C-alpha positions as YAML, in Angstrom:
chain: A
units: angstrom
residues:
- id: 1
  name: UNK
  ca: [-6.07, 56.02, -202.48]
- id: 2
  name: UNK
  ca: [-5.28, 59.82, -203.33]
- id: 3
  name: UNK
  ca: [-7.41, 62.67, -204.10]
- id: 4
  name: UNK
  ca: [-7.00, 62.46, -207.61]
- id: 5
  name: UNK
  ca: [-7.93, 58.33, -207.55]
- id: 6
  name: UNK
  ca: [-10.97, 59.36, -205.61]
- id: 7
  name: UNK
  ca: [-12.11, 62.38, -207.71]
- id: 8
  name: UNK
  ca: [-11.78, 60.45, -211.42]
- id: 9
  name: UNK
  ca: [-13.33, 57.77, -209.87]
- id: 10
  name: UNK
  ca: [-16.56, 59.99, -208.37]
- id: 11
  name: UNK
  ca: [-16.77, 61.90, -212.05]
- id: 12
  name: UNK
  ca: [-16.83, 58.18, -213.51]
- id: 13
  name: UNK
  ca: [-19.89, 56.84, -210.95]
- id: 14
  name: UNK
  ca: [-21.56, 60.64, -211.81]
- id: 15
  name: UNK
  ca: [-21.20, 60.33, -215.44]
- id: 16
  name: UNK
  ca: [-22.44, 56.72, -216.04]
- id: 17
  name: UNK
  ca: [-24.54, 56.09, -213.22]
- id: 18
  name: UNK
  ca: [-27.61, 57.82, -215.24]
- id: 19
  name: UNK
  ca: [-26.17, 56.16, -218.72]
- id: 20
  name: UNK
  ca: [-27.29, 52.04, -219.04]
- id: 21
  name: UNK
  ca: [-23.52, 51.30, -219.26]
- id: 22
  name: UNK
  ca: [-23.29, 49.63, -215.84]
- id: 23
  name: UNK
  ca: [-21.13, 52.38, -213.26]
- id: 24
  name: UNK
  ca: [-20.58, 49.66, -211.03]
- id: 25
  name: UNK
  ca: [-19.00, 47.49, -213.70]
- id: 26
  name: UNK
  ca: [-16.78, 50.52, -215.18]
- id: 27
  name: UNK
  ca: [-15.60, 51.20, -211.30]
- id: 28
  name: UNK
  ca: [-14.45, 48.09, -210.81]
- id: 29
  name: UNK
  ca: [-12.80, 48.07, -214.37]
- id: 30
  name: UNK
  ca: [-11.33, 51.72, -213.86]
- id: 31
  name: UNK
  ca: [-10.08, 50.55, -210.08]
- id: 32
  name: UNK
  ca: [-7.98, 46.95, -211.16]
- id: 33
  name: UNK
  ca: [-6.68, 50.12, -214.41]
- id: 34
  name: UNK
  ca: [-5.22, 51.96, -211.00]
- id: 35
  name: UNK
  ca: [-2.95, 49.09, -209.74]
- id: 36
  name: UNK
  ca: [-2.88, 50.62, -206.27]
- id: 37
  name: UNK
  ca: [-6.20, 50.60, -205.68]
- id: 38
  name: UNK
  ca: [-7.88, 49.39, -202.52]
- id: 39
  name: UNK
  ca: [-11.01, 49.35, -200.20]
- id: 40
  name: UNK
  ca: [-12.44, 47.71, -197.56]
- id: 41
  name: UNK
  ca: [-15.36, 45.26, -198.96]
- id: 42
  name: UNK
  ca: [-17.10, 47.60, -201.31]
- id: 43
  name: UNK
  ca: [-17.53, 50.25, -199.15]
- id: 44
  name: UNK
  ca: [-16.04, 53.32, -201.37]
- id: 45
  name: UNK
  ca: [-18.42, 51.83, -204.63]
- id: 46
  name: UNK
  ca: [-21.09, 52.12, -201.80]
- id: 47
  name: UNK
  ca: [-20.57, 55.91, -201.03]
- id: 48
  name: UNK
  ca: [-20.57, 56.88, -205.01]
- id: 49
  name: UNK
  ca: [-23.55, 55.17, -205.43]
- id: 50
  name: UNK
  ca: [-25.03, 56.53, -202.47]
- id: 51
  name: UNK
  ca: [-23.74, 59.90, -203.90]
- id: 52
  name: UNK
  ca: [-25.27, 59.52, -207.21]
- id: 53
  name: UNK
  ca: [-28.68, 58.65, -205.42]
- id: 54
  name: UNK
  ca: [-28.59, 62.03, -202.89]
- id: 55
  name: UNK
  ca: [-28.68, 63.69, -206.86]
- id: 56
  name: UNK
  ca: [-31.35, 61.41, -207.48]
- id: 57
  name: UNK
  ca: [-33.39, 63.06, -204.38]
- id: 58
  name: UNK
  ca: [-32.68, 66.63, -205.60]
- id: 59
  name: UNK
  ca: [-33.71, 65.68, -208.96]
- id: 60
  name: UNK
  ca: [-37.18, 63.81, -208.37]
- id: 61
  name: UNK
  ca: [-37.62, 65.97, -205.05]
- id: 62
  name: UNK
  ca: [-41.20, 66.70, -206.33]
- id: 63
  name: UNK
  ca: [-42.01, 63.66, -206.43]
- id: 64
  name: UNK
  ca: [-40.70, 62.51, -203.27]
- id: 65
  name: UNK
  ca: [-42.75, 64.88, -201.57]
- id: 66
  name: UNK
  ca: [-45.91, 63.94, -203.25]
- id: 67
  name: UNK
  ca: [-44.98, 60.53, -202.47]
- id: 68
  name: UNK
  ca: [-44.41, 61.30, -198.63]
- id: 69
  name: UNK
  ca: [-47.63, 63.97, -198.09]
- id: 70
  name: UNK
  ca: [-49.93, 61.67, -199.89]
- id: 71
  name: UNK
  ca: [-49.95, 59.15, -197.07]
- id: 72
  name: UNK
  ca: [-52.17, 61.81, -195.08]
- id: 73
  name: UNK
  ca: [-53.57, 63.59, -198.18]
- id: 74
  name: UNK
  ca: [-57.10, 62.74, -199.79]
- id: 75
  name: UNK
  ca: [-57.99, 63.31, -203.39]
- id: 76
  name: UNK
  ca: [-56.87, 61.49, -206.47]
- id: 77
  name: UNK
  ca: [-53.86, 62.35, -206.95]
- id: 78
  name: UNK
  ca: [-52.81, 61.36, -203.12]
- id: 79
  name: UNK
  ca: [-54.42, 58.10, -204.48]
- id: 80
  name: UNK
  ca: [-52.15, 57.38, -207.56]
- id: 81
  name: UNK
  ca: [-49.21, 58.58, -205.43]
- id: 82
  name: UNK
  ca: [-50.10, 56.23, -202.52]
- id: 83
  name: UNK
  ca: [-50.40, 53.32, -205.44]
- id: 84
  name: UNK
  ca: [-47.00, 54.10, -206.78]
- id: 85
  name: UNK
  ca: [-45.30, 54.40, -203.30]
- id: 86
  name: UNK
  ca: [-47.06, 51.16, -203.14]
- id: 87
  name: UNK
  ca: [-45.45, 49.66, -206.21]
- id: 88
  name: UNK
  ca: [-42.21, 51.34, -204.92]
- id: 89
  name: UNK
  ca: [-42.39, 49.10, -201.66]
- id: 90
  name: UNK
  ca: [-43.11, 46.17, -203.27]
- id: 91
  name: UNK
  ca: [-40.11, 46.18, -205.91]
- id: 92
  name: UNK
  ca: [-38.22, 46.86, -202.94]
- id: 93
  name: UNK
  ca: [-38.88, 43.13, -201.66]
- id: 94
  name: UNK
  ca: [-36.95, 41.09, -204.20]
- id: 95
  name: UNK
  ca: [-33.88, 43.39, -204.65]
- id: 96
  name: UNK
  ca: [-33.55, 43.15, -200.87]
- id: 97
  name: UNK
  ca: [-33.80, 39.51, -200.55]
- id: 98
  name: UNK
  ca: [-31.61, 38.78, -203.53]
- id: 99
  name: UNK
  ca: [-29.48, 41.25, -202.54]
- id: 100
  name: UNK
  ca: [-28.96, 39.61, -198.91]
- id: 101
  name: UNK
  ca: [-28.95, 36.18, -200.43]
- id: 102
  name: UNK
  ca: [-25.76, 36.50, -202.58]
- id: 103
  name: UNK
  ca: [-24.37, 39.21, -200.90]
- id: 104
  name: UNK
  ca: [-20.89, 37.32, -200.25]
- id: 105
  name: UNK
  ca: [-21.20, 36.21, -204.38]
- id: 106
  name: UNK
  ca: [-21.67, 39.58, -205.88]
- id: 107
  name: UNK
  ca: [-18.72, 41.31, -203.71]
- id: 108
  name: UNK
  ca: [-16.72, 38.72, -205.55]
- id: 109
  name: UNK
  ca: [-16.86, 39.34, -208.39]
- id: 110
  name: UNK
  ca: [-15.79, 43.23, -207.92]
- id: 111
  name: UNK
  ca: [-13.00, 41.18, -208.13]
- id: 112
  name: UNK
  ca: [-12.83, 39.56, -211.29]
- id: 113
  name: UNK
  ca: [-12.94, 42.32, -214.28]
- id: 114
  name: UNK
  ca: [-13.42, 39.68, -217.19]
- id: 115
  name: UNK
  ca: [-16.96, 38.61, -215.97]
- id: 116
  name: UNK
  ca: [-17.69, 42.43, -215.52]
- id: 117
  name: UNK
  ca: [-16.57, 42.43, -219.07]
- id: 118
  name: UNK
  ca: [-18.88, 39.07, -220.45]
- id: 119
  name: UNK
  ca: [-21.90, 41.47, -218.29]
- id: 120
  name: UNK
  ca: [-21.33, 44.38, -220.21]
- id: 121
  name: UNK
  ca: [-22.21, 42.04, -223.79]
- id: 122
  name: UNK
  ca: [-25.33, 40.80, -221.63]
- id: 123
  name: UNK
  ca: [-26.24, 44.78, -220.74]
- id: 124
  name: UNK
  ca: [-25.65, 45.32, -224.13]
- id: 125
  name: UNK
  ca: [-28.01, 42.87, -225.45]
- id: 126
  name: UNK
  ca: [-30.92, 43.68, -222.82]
- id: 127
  name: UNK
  ca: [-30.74, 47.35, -224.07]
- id: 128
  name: UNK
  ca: [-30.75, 46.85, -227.79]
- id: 129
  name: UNK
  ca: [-33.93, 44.24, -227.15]
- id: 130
  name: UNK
  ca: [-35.65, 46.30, -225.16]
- id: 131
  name: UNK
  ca: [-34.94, 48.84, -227.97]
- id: 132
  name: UNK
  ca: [-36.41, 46.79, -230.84]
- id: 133
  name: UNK
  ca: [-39.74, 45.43, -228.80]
- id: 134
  name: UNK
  ca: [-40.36, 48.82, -226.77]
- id: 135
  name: UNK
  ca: [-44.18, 49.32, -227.67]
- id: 136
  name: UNK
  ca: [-44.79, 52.14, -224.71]
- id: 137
  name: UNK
  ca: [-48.03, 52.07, -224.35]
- id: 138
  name: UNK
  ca: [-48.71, 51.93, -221.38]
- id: 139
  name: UNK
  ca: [-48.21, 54.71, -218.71]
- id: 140
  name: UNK
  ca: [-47.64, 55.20, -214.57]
- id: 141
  name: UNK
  ca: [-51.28, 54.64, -213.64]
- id: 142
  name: UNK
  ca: [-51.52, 51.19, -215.75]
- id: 143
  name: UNK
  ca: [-48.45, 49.82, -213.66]
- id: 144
  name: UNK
  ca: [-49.08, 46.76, -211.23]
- id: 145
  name: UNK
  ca: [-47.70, 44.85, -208.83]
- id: 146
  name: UNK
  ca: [-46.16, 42.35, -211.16]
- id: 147
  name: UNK
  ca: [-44.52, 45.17, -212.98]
- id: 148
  name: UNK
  ca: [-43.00, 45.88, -209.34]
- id: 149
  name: UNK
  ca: [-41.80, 42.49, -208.79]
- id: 150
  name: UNK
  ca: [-40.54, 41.91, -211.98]
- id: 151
  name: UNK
  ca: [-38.12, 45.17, -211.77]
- id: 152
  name: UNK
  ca: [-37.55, 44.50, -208.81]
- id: 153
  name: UNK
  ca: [-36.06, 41.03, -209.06]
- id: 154
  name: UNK
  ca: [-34.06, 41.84, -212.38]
- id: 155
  name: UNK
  ca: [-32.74, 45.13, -210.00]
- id: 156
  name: UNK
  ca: [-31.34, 42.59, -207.14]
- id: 157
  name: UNK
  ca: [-29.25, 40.43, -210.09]
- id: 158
  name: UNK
  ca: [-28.09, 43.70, -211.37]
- id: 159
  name: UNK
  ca: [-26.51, 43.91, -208.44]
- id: 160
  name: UNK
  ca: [-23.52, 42.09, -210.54]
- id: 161
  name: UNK
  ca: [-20.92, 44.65, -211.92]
- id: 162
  name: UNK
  ca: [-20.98, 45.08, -215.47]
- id: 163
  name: UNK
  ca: [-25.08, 44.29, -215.45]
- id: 164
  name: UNK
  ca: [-26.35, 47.78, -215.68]
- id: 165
  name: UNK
  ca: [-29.16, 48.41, -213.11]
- id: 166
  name: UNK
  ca: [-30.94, 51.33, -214.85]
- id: 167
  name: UNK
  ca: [-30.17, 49.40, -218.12]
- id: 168
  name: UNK
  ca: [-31.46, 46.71, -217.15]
- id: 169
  name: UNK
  ca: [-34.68, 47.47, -215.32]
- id: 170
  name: UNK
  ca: [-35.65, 50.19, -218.01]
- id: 171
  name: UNK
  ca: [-35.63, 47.53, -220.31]
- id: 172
  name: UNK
  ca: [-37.37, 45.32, -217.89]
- id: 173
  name: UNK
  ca: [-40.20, 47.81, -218.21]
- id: 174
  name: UNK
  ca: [-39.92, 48.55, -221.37]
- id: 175
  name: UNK
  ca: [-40.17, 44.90, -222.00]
- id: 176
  name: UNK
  ca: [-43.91, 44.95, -219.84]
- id: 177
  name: UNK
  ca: [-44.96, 48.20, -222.25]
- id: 178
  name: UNK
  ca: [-44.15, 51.00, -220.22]
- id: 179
  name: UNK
  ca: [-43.40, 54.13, -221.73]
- id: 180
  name: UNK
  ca: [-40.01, 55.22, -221.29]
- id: 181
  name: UNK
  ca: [-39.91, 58.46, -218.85]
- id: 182
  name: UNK
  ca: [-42.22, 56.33, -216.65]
- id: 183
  name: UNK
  ca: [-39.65, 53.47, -217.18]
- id: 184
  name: UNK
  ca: [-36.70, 55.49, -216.21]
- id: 185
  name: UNK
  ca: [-38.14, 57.54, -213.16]
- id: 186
  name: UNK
  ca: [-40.17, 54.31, -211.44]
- id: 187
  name: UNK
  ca: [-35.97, 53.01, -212.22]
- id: 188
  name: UNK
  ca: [-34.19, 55.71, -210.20]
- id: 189
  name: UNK
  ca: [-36.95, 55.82, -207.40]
- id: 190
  name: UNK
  ca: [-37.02, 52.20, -206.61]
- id: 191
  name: UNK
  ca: [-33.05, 52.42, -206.44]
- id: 192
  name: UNK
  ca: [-32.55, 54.57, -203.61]
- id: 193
  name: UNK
  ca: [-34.01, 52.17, -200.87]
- id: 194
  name: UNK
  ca: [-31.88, 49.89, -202.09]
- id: 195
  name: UNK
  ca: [-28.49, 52.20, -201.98]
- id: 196
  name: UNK
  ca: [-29.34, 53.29, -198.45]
- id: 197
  name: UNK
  ca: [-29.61, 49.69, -197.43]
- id: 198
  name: UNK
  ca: [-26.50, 48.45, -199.20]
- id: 199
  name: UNK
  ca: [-24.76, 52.13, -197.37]
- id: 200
  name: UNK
  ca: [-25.91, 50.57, -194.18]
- id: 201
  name: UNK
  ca: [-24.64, 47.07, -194.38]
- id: 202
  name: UNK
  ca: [-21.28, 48.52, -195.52]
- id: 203
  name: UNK
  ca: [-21.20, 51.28, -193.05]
- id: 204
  name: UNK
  ca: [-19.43, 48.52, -190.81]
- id: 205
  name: UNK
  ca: [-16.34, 48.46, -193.02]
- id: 206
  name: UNK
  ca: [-15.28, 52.30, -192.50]
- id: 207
  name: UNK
  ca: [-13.72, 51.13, -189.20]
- id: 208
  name: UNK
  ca: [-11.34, 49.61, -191.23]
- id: 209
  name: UNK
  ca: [-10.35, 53.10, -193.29]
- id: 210
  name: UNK
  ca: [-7.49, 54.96, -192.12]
- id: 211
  name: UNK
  ca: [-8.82, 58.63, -190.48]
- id: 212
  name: UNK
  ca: [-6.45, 60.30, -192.46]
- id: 213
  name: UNK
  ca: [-8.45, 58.73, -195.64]
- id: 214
  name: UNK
  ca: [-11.61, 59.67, -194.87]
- id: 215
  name: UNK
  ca: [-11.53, 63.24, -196.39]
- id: 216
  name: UNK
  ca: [-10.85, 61.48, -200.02]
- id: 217
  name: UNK
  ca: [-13.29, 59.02, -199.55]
- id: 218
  name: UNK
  ca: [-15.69, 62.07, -198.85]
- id: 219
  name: UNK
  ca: [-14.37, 64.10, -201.94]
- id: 220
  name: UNK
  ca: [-15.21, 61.19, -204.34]
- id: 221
  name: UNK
  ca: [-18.64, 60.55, -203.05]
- id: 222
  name: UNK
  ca: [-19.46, 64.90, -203.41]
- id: 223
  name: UNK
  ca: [-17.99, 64.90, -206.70]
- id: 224
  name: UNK
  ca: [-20.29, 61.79, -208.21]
- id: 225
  name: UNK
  ca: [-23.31, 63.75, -206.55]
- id: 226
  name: UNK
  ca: [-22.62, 66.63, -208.38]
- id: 227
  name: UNK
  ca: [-21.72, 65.15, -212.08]
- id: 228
  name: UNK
  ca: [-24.91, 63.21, -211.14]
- id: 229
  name: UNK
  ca: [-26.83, 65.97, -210.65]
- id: 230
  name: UNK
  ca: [-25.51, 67.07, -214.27]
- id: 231
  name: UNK
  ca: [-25.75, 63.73, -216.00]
- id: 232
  name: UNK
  ca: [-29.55, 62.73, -214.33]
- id: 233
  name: UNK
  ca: [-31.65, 64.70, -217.32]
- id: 234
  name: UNK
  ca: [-29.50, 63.27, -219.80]
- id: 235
  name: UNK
  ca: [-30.65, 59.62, -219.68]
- id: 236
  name: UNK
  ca: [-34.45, 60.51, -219.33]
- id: 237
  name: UNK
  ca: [-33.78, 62.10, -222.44]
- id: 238
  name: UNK
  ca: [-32.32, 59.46, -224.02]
- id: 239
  name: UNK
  ca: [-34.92, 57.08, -222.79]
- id: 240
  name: UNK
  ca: [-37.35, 59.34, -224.35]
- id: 241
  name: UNK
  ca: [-36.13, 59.83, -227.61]
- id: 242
  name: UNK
  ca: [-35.45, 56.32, -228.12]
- id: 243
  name: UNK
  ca: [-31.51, 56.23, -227.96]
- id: 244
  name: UNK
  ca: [-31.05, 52.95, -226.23]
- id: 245
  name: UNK
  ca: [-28.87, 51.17, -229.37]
- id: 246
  name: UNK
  ca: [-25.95, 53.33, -229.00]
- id: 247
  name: UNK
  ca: [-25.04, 52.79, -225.69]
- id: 248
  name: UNK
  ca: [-25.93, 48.66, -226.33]
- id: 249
  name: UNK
  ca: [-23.06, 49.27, -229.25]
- id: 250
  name: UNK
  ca: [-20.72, 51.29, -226.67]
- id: 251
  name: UNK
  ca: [-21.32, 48.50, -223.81]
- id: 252
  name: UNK
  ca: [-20.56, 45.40, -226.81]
- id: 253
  name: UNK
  ca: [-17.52, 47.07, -227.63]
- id: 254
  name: UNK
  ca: [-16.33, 47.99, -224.02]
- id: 255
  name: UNK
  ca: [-17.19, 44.39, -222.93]
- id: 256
  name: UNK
  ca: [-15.16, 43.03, -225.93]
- id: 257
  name: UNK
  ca: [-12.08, 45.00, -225.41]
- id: 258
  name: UNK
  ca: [-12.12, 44.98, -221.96]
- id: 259
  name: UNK
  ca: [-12.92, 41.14, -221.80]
- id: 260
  name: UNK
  ca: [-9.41, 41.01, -224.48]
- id: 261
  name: UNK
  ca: [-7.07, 42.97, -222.00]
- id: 262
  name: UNK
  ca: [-8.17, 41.37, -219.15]
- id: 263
  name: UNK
  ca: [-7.78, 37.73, -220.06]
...
């Protein structure tokens, strides 16, 4: 892999990480495009992720801290951030069993672009129903611990490239009456235990990258933390101002051409 591979490919995870278009699926589309293309297990897709989620920490870093100080804090507000944290660990559950259930499965089918095609009609269609029967009425404090599990479950099968994760478990919530910014940061925060966990089971495979290629695998995952870092406030805007349909229209046609070519 060259420099140039690695840097379109960490301005790619940057830009559509924080878009409901599925990164992971346009990666692995974007990577069988290269022809020359390789990696040991998933471990490169691992370190843009886990780049993309570092921008996540700068982003919410506020609320990381209230997060972490409220476990020795007293007052209200420690209380509502001790709930969420809370809520946090519990979604965590699901995605991490699912995630170590079908492991072996869903590194598969990085494999095979036309079902990361047929996912991006399914992302497509979660988006644009979440869209229509949004009613957002209800907000961070009225979450519960079946919201948690129920995110947290649909984030371990959108483990599948071409199933968009923040798609699909802002819609998820949306789905359950959440507003959308409470939708779209409870989203981001319950993915980062689960990128650090999936960055430690992969860690194993960077024995098997060359020294010489460790520099570009480095350059990819700085560059899709810092087009993160430009692309984060983009999608809680969209979430906010109700903008879900267009990307459910860009993610049909994508899956439909893609799905064409590939075939």
């Amino acid at each position: 892999m060259s420099y140039i591979d690695a840097i379109l490919l960490g301005i790619l995870q940057g830009a559509t990480e924080f878009l409901p278009v599925s990164s992971s699926g346009h990666l692995v589309l974007a990577q069988h495009l290269l022809g020359d293309f390789e990696q040991p297990g998933i471990l490169f897709d691992v370190l843009l992720h886990l780049g993309t989620m570092v921008s996540v920490a700068i982003y919410f870093s506020k609320d990381l801290k209230a997060l972490f100080f409220s476990l020795w804090r007293k007052g209200q507000r420690a209380r509502n951030d001790r709930r969420m944290l809370g809520l946090l660990c519990i979604g965590t559950i699901p995605t991490a069993v699912i995630g170590l259930t079908f492991r072996d499965l869903f590194e598969q089918l990085f494999e095979q672009p036309a079902i990361v095609c047929l996912m991006l009609l399914v992302t497509g269609t979660l988006l644009i129903l979440a869209e229509h029967f949004r009613s957002n009425d209800r907000k961070q404090l009225q979450m519960n611990i079946l919201d948690a599990l129920i995110v947290g479950t649909v984030q371990g099968f959108a483990i599948v490239p071409g199933i968009s994760r923040s798609g699909s478990t802002i819609a998820a919530l949306l789905f359950r009456g959440i507003d959308g910014e409470t939708a779209a940061r409870f989203s981001f925060l319950l993915a980062m235990p689960a990128v650090f966990g999936a960055a430690l089971l992969s860690i194993g495979d960077i024995e098997q990258v060359a020294v010489q290629q460790l520099p570009v695998y480095l350059a990819g995952t700085g560059v899709s933390l810092l087009v993160g870092l430009l692309c984060i406030h983009l999608l809680m805007g969209v979430v906010r101002n109700r903008r879900l349909g267009f990307f459910a229209i860009y993610c049909w046609l994508a899956g439909s051409i893609g799905f064409a070519y590939f075939i």
